[in-house]
JSON list of C-alpha atoms and ligand atoms in Angstrom, two decimals:
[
{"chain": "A", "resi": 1, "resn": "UNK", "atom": "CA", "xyz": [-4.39, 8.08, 19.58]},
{"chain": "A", "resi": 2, "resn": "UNK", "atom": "CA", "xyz": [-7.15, 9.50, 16.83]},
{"chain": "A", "resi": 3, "resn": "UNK", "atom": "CA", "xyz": [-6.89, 12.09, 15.02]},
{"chain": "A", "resi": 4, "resn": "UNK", "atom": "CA", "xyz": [-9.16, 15.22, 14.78]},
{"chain": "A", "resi": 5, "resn": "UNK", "atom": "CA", "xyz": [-10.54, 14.09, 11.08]},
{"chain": "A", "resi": 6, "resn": "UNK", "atom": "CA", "xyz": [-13.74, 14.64, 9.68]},
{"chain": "A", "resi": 7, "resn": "UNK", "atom": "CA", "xyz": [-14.55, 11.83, 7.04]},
{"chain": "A", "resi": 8, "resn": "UNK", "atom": "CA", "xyz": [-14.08, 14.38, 4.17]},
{"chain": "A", "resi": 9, "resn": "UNK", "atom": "CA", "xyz": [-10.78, 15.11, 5.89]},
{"chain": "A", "resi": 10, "resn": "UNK", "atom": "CA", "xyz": [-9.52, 11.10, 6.25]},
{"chain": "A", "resi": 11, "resn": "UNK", "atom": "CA", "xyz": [-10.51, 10.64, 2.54]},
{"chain": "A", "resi": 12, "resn": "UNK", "atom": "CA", "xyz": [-8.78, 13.85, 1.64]},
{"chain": "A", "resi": 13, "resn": "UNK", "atom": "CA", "xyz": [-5.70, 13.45, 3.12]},
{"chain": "A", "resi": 14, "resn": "UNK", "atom": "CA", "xyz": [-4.94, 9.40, 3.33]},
{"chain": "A", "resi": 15, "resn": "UNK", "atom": "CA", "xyz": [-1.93, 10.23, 1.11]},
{"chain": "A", "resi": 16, "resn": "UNK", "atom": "CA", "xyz": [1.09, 7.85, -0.48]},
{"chain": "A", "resi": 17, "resn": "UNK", "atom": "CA", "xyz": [3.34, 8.81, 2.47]},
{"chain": "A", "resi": 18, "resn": "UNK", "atom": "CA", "xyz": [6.99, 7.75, 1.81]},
{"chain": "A", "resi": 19, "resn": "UNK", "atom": "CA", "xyz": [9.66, 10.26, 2.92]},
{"chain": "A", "resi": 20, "resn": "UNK", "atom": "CA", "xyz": [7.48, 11.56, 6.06]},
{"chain": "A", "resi": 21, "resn": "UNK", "atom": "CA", "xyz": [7.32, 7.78, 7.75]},
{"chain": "A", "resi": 22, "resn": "UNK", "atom": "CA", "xyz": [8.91, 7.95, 10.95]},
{"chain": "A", "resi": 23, "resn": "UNK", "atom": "CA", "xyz": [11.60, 5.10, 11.02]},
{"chain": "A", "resi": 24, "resn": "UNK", "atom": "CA", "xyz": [12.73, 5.33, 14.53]},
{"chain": "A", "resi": 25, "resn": "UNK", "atom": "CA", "xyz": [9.32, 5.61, 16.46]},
{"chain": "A", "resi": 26, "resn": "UNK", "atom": "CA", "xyz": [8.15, 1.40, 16.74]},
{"chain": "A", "resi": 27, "resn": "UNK", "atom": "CA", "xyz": [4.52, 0.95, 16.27]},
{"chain": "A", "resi": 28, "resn": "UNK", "atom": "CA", "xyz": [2.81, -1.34, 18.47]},
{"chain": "A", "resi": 29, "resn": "UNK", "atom": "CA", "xyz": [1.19, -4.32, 17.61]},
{"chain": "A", "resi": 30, "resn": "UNK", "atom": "CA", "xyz": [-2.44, -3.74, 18.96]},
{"chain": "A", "resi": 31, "resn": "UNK", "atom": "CA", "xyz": [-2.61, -0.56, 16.84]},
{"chain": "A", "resi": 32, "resn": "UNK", "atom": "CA", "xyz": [-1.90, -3.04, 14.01]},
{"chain": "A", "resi": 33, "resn": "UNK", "atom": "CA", "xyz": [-4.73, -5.10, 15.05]},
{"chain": "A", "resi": 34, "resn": "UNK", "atom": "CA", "xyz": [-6.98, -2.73, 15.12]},
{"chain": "A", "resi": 35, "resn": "UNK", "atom": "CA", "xyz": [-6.17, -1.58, 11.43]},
{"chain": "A", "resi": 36, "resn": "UNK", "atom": "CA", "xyz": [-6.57, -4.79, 10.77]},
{"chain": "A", "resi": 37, "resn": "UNK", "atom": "CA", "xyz": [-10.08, -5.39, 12.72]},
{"chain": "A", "resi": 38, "resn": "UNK", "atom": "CA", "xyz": [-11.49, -2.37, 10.80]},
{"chain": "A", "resi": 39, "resn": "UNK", "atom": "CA", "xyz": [-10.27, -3.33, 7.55]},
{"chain": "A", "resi": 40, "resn": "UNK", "atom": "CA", "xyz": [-12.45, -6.57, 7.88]},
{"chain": "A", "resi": 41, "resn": "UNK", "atom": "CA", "xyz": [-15.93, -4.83, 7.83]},
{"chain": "A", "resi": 42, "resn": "UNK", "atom": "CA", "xyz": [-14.37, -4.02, 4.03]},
{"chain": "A", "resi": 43, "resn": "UNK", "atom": "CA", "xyz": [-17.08, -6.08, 1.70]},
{"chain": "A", "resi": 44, "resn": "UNK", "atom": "CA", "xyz": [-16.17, -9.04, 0.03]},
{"chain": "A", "resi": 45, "resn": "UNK", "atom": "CA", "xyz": [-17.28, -11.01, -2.93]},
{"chain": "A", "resi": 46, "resn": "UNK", "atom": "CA", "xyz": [-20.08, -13.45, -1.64]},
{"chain": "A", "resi": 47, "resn": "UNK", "atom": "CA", "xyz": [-19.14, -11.99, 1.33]},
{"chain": "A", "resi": 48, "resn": "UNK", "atom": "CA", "xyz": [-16.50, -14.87, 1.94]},
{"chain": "A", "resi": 49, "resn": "UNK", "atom": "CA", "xyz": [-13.82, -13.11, 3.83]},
{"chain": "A", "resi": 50, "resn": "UNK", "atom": "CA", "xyz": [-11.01, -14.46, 1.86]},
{"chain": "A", "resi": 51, "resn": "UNK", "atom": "CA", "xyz": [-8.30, -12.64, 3.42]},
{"chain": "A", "resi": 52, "resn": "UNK", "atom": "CA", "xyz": [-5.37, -12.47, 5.07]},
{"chain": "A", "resi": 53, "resn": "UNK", "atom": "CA", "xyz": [-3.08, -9.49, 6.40]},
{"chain": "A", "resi": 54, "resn": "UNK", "atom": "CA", "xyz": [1.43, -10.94, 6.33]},
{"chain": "A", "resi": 55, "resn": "UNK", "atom": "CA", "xyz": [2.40, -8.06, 9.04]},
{"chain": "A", "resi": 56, "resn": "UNK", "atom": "CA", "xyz": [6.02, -8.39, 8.59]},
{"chain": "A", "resi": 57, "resn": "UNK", "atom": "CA", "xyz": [8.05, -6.81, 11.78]},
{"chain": "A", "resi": 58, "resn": "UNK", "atom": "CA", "xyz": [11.30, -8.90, 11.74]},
{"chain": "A", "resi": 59, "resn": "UNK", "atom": "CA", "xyz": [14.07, -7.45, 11.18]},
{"chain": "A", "resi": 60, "resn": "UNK", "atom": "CA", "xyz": [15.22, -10.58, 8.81]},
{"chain": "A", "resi": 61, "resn": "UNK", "atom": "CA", "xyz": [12.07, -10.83, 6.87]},
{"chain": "A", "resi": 62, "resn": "UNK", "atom": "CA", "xyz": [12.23, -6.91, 6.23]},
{"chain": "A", "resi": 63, "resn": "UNK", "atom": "CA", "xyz": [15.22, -6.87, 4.80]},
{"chain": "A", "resi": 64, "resn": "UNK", "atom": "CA", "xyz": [14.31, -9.78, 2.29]},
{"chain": "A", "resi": 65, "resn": "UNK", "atom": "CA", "xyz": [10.90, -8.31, 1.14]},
{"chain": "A", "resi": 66, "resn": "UNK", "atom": "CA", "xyz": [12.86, -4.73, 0.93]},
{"chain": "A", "resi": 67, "resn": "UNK", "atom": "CA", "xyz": [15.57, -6.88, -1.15]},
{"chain": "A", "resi": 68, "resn": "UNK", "atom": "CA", "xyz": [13.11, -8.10, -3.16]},
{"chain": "A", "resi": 69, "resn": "UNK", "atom": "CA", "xyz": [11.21, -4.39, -3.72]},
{"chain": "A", "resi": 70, "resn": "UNK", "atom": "CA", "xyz": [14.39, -2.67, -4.19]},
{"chain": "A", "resi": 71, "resn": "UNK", "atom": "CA", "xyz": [15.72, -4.86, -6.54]},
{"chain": "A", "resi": 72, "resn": "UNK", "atom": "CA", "xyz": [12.19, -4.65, -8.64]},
{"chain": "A", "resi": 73, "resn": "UNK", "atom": "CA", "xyz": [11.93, -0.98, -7.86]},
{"chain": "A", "resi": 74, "resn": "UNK", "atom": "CA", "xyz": [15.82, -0.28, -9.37]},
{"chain": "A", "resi": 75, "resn": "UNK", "atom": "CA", "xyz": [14.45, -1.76, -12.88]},
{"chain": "A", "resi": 76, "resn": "UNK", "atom": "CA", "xyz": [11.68, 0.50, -12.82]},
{"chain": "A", "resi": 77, "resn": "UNK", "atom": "CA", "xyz": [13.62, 3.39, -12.10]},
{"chain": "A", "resi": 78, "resn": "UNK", "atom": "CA", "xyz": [16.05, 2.73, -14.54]},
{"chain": "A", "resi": 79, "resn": "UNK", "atom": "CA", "xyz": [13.09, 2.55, -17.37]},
{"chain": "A", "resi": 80, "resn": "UNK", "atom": "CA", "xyz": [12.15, 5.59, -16.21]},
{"chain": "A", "resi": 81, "resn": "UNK", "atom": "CA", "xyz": [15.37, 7.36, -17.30]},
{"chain": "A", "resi": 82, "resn": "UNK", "atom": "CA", "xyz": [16.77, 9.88, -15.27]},
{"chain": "A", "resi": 83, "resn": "UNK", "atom": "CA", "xyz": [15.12, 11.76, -12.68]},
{"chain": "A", "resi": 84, "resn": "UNK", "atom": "CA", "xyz": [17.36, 15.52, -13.91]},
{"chain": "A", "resi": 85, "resn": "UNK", "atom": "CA", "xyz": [15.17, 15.08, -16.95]},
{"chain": "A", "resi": 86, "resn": "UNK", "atom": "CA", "xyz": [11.97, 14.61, -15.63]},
{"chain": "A", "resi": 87, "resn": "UNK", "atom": "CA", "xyz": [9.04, 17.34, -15.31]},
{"chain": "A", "resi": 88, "resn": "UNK", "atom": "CA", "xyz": [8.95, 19.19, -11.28]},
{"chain": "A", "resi": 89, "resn": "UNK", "atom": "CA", "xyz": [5.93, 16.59, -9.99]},
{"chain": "A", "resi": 90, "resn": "UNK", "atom": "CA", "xyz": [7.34, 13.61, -11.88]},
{"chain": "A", "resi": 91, "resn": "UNK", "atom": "CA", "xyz": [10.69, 14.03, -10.62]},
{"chain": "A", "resi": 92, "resn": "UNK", "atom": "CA", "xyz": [9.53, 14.96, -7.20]},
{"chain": "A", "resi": 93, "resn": "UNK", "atom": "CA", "xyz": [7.83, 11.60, -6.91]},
{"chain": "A", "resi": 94, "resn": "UNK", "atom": "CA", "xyz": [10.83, 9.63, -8.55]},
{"chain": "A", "resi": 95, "resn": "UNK", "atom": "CA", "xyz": [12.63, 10.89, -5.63]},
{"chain": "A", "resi": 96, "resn": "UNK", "atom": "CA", "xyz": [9.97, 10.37, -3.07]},
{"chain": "A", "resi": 97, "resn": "UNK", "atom": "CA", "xyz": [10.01, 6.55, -4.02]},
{"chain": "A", "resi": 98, "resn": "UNK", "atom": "CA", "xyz": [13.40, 6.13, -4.55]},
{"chain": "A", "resi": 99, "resn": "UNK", "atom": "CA", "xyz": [13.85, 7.04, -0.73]},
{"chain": "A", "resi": 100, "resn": "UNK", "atom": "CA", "xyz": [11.04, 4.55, -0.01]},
{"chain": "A", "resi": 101, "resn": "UNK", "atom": "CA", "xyz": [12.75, 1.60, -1.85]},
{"chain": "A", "resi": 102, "resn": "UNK", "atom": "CA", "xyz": [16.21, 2.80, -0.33]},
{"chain": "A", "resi": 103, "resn": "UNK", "atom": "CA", "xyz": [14.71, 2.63, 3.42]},
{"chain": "A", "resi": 104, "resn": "UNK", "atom": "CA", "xyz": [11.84, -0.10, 3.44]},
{"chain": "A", "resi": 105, "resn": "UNK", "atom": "CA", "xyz": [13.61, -2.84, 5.36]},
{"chain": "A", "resi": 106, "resn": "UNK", "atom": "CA", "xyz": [13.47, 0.27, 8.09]},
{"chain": "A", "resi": 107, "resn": "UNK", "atom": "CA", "xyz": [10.45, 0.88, 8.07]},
{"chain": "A", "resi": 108, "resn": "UNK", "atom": "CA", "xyz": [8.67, -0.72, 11.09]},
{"chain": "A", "resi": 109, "resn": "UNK", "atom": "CA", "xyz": [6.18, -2.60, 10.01]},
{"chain": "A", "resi": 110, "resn": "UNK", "atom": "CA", "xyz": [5.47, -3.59, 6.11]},
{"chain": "A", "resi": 111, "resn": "UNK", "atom": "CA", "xyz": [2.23, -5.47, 5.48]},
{"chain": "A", "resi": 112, "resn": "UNK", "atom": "CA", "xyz": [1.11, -7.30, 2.91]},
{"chain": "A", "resi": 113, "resn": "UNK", "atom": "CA", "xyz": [-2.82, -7.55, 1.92]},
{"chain": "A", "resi": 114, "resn": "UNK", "atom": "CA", "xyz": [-3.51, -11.28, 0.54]},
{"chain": "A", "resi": 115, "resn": "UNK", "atom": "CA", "xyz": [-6.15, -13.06, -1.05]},
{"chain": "A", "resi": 116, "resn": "UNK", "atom": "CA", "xyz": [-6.97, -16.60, -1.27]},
{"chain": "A", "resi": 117, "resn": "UNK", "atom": "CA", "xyz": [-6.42, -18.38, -4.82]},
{"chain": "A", "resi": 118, "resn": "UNK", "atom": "CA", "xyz": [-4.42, -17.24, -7.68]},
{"chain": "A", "resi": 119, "resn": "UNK", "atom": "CA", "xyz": [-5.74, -14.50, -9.84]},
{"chain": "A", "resi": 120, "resn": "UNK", "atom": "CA", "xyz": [-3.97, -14.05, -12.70]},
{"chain": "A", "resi": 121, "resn": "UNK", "atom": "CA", "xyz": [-5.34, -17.07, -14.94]},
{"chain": "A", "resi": 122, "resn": "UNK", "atom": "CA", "xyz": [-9.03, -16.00, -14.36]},
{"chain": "A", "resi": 123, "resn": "UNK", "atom": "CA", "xyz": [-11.62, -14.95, -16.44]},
{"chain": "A", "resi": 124, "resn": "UNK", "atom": "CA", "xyz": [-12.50, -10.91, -15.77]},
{"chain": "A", "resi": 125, "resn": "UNK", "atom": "CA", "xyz": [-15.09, -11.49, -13.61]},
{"chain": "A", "resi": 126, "resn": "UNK", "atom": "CA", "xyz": [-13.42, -13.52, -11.70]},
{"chain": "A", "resi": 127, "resn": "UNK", "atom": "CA", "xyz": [-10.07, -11.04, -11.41]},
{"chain": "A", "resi": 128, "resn": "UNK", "atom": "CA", "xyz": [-12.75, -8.51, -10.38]},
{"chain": "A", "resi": 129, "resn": "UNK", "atom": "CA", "xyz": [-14.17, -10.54, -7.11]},
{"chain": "A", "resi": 130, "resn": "UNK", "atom": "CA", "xyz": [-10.86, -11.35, -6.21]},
{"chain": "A", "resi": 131, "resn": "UNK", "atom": "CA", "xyz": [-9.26, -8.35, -6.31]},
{"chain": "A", "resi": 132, "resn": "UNK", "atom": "CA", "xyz": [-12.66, -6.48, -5.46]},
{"chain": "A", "resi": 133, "resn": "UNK", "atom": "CA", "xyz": [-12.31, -8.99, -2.55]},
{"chain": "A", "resi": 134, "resn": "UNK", "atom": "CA", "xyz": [-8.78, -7.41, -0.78]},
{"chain": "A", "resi": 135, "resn": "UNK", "atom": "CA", "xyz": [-8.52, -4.20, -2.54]},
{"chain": "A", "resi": 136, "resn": "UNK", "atom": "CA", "xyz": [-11.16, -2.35, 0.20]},
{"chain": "A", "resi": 137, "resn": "UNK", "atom": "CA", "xyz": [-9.50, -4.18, 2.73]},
{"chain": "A", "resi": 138, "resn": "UNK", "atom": "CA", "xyz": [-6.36, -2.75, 1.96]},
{"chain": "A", "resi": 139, "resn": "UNK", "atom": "CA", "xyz": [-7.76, 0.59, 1.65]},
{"chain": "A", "resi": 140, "resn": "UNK", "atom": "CA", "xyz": [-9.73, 0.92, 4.95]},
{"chain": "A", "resi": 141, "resn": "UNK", "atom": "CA", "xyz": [-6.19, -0.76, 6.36]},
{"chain": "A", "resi": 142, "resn": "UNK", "atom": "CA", "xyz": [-4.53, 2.22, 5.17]},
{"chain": "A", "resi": 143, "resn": "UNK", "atom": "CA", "xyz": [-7.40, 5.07, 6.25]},
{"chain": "A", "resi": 144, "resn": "UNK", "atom": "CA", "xyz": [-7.36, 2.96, 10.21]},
{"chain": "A", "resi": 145, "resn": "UNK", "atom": "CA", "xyz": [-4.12, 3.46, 9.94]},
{"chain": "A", "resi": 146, "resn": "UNK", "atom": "CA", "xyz": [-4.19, 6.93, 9.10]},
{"chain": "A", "resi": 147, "resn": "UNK", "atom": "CA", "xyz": [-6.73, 7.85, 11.98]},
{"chain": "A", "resi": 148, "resn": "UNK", "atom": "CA", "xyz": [-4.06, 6.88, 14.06]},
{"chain": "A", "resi": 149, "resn": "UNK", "atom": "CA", "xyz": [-1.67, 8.76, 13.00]},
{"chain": "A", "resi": 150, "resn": "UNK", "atom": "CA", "xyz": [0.23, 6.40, 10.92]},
{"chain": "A", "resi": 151, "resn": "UNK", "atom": "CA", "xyz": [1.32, 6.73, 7.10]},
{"chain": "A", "resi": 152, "resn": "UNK", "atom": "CA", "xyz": [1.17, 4.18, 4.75]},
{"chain": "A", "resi": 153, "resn": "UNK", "atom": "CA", "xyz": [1.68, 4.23, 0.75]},
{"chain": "A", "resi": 154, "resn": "UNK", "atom": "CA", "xyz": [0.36, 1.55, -1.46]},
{"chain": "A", "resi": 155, "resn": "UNK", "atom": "CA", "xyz": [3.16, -0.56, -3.35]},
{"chain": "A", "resi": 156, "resn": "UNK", "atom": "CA", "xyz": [2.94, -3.09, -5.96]},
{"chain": "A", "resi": 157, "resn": "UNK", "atom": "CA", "xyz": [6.70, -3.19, -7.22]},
{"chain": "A", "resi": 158, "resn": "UNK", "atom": "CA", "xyz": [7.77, -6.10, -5.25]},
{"chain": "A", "resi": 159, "resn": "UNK", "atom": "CA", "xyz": [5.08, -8.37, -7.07]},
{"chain": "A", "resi": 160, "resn": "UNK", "atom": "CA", "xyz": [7.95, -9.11, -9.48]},
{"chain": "A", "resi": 161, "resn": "UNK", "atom": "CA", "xyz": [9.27, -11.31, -7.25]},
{"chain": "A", "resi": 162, "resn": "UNK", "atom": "CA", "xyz": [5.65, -12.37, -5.29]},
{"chain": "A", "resi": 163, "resn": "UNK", "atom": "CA", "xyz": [7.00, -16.24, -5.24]},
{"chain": "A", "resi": 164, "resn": "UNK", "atom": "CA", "xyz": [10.49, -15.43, -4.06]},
{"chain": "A", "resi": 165, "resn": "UNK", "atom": "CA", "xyz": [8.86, -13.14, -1.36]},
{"chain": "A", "resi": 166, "resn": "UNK", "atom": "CA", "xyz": [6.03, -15.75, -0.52]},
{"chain": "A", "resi": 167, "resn": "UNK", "atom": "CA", "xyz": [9.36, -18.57, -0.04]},
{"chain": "A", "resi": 168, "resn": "UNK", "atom": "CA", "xyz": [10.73, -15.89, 2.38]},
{"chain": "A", "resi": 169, "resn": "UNK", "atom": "CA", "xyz": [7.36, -15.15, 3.83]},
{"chain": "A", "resi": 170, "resn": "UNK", "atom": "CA", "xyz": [6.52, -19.23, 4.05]},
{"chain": "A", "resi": 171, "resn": "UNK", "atom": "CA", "xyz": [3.33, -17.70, 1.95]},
{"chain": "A", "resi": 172, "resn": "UNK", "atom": "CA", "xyz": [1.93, -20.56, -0.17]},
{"chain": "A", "resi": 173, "resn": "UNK", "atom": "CA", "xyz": [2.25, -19.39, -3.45]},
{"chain": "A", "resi": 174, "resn": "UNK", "atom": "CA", "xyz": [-0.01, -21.54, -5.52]},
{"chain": "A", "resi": 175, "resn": "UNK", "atom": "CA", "xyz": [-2.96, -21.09, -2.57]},
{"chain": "A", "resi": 176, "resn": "UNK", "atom": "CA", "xyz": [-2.27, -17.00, -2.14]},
{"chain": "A", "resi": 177, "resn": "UNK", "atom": "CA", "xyz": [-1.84, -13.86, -4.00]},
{"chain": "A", "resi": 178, "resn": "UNK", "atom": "CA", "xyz": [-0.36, -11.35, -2.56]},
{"chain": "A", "resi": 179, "resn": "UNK", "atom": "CA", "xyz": [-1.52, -7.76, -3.86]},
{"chain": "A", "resi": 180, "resn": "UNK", "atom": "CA", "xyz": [0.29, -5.06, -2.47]},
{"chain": "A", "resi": 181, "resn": "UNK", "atom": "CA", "xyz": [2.65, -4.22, 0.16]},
{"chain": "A", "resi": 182, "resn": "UNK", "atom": "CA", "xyz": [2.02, -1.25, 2.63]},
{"chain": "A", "resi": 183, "resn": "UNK", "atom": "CA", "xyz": [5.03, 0.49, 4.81]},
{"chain": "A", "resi": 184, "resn": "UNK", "atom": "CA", "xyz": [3.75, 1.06, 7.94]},
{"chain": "A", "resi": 185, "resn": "UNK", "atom": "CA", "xyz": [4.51, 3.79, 9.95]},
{"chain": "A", "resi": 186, "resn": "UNK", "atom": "CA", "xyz": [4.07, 7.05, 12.42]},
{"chain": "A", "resi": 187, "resn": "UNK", "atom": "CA", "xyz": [4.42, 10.36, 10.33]},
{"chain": "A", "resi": 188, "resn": "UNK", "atom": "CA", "xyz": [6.50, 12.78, 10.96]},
{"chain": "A", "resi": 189, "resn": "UNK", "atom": "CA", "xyz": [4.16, 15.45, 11.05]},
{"chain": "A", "resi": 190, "resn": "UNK", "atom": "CA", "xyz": [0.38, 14.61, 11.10]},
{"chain": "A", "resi": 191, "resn": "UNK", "atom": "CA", "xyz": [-0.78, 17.56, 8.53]},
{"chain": "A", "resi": 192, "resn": "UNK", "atom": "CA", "xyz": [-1.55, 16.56, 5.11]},
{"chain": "A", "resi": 193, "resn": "UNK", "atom": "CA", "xyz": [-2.95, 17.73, 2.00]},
{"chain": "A", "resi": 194, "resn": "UNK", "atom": "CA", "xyz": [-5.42, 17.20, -0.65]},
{"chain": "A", "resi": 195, "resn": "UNK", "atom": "CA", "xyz": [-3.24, 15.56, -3.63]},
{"chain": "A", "resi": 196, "resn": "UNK", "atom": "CA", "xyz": [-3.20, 17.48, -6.97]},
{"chain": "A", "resi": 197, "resn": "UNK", "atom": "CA", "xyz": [-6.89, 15.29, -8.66]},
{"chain": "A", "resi": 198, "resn": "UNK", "atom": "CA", "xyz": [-8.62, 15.51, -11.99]},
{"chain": "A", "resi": 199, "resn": "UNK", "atom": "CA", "xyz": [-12.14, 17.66, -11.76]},
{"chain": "A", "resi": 200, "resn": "UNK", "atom": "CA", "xyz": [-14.83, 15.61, -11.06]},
{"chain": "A", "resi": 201, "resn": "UNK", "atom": "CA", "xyz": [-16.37, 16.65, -13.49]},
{"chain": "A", "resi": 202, "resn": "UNK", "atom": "CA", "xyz": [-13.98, 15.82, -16.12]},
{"chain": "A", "resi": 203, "resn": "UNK", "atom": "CA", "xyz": [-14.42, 11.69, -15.20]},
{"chain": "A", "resi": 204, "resn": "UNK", "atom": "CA", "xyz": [-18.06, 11.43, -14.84]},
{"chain": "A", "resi": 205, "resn": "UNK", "atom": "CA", "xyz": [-20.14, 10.48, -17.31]},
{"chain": "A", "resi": 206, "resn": "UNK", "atom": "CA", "xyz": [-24.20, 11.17, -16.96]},
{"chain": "A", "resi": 207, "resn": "UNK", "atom": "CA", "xyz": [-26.03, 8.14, -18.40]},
{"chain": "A", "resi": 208, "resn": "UNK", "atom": "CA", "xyz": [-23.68, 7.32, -21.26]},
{"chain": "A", "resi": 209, "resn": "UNK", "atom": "CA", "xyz": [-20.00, 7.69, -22.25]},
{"chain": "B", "resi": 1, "resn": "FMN", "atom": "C1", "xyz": [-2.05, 0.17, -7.54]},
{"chain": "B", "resi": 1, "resn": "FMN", "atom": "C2", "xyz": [-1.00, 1.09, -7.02]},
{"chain": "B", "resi": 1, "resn": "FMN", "atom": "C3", "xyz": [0.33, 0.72, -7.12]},
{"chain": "B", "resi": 1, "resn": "FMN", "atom": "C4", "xyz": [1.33, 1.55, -6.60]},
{"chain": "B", "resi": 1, "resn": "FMN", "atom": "N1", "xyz": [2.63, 1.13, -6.61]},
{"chain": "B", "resi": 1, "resn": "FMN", "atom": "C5", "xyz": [3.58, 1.88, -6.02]},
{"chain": "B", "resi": 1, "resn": "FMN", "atom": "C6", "xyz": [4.92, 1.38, -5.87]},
{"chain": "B", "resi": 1, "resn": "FMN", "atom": "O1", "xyz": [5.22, 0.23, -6.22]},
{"chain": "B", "resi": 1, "resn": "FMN", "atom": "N2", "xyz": [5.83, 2.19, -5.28]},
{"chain": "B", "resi": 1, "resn": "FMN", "atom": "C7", "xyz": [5.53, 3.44, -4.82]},
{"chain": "B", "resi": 1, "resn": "FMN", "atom": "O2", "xyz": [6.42, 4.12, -4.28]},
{"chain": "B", "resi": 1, "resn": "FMN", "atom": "N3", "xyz": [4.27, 3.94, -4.92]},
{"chain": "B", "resi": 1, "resn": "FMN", "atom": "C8", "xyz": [3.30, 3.17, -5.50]},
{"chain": "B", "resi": 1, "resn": "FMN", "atom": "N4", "xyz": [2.00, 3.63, -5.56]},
{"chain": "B", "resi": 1, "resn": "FMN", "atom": "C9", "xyz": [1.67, 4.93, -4.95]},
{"chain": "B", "resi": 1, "resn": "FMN", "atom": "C10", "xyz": [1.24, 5.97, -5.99]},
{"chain": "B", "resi": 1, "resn": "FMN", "atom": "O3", "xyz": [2.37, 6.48, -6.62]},
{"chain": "B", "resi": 1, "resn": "FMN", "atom": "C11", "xyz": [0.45, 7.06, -5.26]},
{"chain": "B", "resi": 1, "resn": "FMN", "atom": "O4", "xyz": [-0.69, 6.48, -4.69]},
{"chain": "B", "resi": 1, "resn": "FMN", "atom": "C12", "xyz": [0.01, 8.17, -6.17]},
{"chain": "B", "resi": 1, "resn": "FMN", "atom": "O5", "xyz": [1.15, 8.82, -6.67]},
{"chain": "B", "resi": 1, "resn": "FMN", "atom": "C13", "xyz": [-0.88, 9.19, -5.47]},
{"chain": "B", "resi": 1, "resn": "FMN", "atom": "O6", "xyz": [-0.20, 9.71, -4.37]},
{"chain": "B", "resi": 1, "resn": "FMN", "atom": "P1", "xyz": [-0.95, 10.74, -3.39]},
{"chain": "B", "resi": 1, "resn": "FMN", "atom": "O7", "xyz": [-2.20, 10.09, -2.96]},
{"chain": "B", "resi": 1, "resn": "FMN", "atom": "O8", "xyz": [-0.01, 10.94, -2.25]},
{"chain": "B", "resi": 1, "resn": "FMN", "atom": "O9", "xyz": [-1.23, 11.97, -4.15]},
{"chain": "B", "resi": 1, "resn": "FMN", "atom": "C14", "xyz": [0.99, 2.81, -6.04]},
{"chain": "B", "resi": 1, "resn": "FMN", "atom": "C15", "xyz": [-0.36, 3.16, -5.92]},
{"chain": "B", "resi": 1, "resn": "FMN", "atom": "C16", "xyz": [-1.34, 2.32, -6.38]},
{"chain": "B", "resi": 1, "resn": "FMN", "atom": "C17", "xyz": [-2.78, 2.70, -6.20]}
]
């Protein structure tokens, strides 16, 4: 299934979708695939391709990469004080991702964008190609996946444990970063918004800063 979307309307609407991801409706594989397939014509640095998509559907596995984010995610929350004293949009997404972390293990499918080498002891440029080298990937992943009717929303939190994850995943750590996991799943609902943005013209700057 596609949806109806005009380009303007995918990259309008690809949103961070957490409480509207359909838990009970499976996803098949092949629609996978082909998320996966059209994330690939993503550019890379050098055009090398160094990629690889973890699609994580086992029940097992789910539950320790969920362990993993929720036990990151409850640290984070906790340093964020508590959500009654938060501003209306703040606390609304508190909430929204606090019902992510408490139901990612059922969400059907959670995959996780990788790249090949470690990053984190590189010089900039070098951080840039390799991250510049998934990042798109991961992006078109999530606007395939959206064009099919599928929600995903972008999350780094479990990266506190990436090595504990990678021994659960059989990932090899010191060959592999991982860079962000995505829940996968149907929406409830496939009408969604433009998200709240800065003015365009408030970020660009014409020929200098
Ligand atoms: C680099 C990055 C890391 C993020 N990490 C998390 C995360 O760990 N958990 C989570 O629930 N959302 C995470 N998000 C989702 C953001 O909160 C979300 O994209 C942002 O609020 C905009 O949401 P919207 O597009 O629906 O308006 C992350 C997004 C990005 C781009």
């Amino acid at each position: 299934m596609q949806l109806p979307l005009t380009p303007d309307e995918l990259l309008t609407t690809t949103r961070a979708v957490r409480k509207r991801l359909d838990l009970e409706r499976p996803v098949p594989r092949d629609v996978l695939e082909e998320c996966v397939a059209l994330a690939l014509q993503a550019p890379s640095a050098g055009n090398t391709q160094t990629w690889s998509f973890v699609i994580v559907t086992d029940q097992a596995a789910k539950d320790a990469v969920a362990g993993w984010y929720r036990t990151s995610f409850a640290a984070y929350a906790a340093a964020g004080g508590p959500v009654e004293a938060m501003a209306p949009a703040a606390r609304r997404m508190a909430e929204s991702a606090q019902h992510l972390a408490d139901h990612m293990h059922e969400v059907p499918a959670l995959v996780i964008p990788c790249v090949k080498g470690r990053l984190e002891h590189r010089a900039l440029d070098g951080q840039a190609a390799g991250w510049g080298s998934i990042v798109q990937a991961g992006w078109s992943f999530c606007l395939a996946a959206r064009s099919r009717g599928l929600g995903t929303c972008w999350t780094t939190l479990h990266l506190t444990y990436e090595r504990e994850v990678a021994d659960a995943l059989g990932i090899p750590f010191e060959e592999v970063t991982q860079t962000c996991l995505l829940p996968v799943a149907y929406t409830k609902g496939t009408d969604f918004k433009p998200g709240p943005r800065t003015d365009a013209a408030d970020v660009i700057h014409w020929d200098r800063w």
